[in-house]
mmCIF file of C-alpha atoms and ligand atoms in Angstrom:
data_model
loop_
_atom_site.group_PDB
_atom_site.id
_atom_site.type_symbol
_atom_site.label_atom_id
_atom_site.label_comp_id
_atom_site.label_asym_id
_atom_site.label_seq_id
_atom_site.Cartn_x
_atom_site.Cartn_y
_atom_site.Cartn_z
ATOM 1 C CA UNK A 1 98.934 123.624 81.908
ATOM 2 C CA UNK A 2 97.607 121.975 78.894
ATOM 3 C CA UNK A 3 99.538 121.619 75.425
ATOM 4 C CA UNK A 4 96.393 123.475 73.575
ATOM 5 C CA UNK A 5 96.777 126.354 76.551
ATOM 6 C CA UNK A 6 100.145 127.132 75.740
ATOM 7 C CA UNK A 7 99.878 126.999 72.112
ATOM 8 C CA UNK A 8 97.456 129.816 72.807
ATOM 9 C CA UNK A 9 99.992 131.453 74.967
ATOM 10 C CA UNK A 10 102.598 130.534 71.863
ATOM 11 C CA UNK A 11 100.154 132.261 69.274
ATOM 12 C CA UNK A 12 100.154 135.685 71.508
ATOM 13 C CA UNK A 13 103.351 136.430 71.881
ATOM 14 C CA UNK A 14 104.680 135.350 68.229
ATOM 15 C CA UNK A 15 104.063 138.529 66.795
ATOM 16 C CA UNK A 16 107.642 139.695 69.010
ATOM 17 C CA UNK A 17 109.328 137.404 66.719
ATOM 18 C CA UNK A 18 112.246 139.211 65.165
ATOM 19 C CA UNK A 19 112.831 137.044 61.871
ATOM 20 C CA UNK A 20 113.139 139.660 58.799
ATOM 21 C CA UNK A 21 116.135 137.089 57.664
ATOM 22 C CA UNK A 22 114.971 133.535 57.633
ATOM 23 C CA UNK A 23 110.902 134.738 57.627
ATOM 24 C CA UNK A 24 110.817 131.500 60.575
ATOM 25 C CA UNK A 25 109.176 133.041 63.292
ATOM 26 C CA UNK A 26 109.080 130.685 66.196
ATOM 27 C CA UNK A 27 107.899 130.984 69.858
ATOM 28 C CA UNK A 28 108.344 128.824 73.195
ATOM 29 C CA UNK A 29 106.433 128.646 76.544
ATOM 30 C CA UNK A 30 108.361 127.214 79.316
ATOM 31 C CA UNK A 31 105.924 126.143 82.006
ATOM 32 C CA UNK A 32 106.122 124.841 85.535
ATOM 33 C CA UNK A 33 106.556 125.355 89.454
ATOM 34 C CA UNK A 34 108.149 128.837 88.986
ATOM 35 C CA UNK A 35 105.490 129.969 86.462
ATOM 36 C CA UNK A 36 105.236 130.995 82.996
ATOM 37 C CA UNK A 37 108.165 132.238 81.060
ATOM 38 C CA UNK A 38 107.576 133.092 76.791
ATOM 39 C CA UNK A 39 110.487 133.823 74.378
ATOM 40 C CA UNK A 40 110.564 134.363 70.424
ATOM 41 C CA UNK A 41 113.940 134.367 68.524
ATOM 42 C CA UNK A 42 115.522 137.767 67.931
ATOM 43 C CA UNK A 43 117.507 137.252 64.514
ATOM 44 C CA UNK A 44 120.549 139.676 63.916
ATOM 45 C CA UNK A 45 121.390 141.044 60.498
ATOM 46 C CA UNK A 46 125.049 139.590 61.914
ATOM 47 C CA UNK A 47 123.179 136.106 60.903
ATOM 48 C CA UNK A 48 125.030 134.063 63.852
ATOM 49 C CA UNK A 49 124.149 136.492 66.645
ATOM 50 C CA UNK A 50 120.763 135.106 66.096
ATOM 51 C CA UNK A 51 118.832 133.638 69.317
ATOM 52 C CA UNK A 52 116.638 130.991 69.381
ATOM 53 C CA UNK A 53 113.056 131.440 71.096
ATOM 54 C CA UNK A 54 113.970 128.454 73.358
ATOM 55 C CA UNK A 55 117.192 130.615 74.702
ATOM 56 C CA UNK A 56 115.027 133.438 75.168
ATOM 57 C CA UNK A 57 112.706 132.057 77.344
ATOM 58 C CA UNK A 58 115.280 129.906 79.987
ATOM 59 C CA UNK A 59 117.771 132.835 79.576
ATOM 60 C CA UNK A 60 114.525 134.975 80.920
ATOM 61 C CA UNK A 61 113.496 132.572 83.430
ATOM 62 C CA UNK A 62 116.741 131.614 85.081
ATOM 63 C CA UNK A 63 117.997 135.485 85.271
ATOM 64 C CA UNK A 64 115.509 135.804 87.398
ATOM 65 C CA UNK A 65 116.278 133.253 89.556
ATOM 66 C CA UNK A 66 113.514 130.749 88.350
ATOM 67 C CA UNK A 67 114.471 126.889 87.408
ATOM 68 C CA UNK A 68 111.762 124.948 88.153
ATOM 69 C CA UNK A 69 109.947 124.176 84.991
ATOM 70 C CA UNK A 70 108.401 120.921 83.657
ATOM 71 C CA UNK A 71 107.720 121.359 79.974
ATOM 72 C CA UNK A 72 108.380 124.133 76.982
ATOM 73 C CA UNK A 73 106.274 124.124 73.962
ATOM 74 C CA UNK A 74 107.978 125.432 71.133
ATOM 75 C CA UNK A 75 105.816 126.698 67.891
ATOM 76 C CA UNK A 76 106.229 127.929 64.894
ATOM 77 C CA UNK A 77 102.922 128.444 62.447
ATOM 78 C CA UNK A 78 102.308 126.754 59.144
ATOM 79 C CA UNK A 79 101.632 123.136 58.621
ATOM 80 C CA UNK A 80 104.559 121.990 57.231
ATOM 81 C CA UNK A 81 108.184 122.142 59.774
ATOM 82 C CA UNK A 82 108.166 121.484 62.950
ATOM 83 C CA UNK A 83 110.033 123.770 65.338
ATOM 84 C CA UNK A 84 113.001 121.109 66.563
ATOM 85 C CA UNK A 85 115.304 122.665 69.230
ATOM 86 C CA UNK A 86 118.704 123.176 67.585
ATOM 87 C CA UNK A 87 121.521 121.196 69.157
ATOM 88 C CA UNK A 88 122.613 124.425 71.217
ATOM 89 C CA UNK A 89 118.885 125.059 72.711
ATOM 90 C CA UNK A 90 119.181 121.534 73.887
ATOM 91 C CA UNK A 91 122.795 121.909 75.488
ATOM 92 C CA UNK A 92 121.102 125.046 77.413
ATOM 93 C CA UNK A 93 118.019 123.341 78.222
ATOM 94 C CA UNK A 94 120.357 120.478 79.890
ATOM 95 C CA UNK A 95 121.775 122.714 81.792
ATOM 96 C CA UNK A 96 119.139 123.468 83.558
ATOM 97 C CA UNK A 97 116.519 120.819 83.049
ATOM 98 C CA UNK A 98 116.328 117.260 83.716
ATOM 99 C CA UNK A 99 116.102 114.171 81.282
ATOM 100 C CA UNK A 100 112.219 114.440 82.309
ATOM 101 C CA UNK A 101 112.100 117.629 81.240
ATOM 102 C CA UNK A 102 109.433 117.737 78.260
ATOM 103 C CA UNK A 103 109.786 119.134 74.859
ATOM 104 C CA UNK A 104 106.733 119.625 72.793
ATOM 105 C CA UNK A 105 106.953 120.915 69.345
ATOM 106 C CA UNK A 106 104.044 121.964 67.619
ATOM 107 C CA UNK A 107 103.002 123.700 64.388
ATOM 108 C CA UNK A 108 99.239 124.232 62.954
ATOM 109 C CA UNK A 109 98.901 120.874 61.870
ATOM 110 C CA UNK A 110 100.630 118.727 64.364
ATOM 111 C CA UNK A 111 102.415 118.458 67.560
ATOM 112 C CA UNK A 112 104.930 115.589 68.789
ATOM 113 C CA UNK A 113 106.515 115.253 72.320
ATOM 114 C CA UNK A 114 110.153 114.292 73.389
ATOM 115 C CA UNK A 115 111.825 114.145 76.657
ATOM 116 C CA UNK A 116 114.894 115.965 77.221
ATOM 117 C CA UNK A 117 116.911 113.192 77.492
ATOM 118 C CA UNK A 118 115.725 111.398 74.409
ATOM 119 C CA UNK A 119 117.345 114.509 72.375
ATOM 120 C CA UNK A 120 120.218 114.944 73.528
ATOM 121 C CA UNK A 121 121.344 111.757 75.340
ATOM 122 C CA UNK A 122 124.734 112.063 77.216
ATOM 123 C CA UNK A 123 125.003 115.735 77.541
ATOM 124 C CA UNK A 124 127.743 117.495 78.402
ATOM 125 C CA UNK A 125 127.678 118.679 82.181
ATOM 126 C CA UNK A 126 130.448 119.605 84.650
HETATM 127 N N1 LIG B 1 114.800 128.850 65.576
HETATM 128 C C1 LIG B 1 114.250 128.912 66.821
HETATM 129 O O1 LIG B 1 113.995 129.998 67.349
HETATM 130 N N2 LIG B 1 113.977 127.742 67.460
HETATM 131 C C2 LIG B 1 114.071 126.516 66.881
HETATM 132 O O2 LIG B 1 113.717 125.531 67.493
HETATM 133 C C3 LIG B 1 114.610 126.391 65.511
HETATM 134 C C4 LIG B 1 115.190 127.624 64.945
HETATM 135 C C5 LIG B 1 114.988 130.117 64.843
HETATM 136 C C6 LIG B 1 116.379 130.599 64.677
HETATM 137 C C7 LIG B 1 116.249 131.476 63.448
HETATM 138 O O3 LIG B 1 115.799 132.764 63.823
HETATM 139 C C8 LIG B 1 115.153 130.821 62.638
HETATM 140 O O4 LIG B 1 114.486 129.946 63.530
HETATM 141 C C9 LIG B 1 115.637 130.062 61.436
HETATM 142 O O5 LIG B 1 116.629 129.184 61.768
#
């Protein structure tokens, strides 16, 4: 699936966004061999009960049994920040994912492209 494809997908299913606190709606598409999992965050007016759109989406995909994925695109609109994964998205993402694993982050004016491994080098894993 193509990066403009799932920014379409990313545009769709922002309006779930649940963000009356920080008014930074963001959205991820986690694509791959087991399909097509979306997630938005879901903010809490408890501030650090918050969840990230990234957490949404694996926590979706892998309670229902489904771990092979190649890529998430995370968005947020605008044209100014770009949506990086926090440094507890990436711990969950590294759980589950490999250092291939492709982050893209993209906004309305730009879009860069890690690998997993190049943000959060020497994860924690038991
Ligand atoms: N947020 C995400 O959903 N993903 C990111 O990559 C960065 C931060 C959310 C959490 C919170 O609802 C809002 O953005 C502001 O931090």
């Amino acid at each position: 699936m193509k990066t403009v494809e799932m920014v379409k997908v990313a545009k769709e299913v922002l309006r779930n966004a649940y963000a009356p606190y920080s008014n930074f709606r963001v959205s991820a598409v986690l694509f791959g061999e087991d399909g097509l999992f979306t997630g938005v965050n879901v903010e809490n007016a408890s501030y650090g009960l918050t969840v990230c759109a990234e957490r949404v989406a694996v926590f979706k995909a892998v309670s229902e049994g489904k771990r092979k994925f190649e890529k998430i695109l995370v968005y947020t609109p605008g044209r100014e920040n770009l949506p990086y994964p926090c440094g507890a998205c990436r711990q969950v993402m590294a759980e589950f994912f490999g250092e291939d694993f492709r982050v893209i982050v993209a906004n309305d004016s730009e879009e860069e492209q890690f690998t997993l491994g190049e943000l959060l080098p020497f994860n924690f894993k038991r």
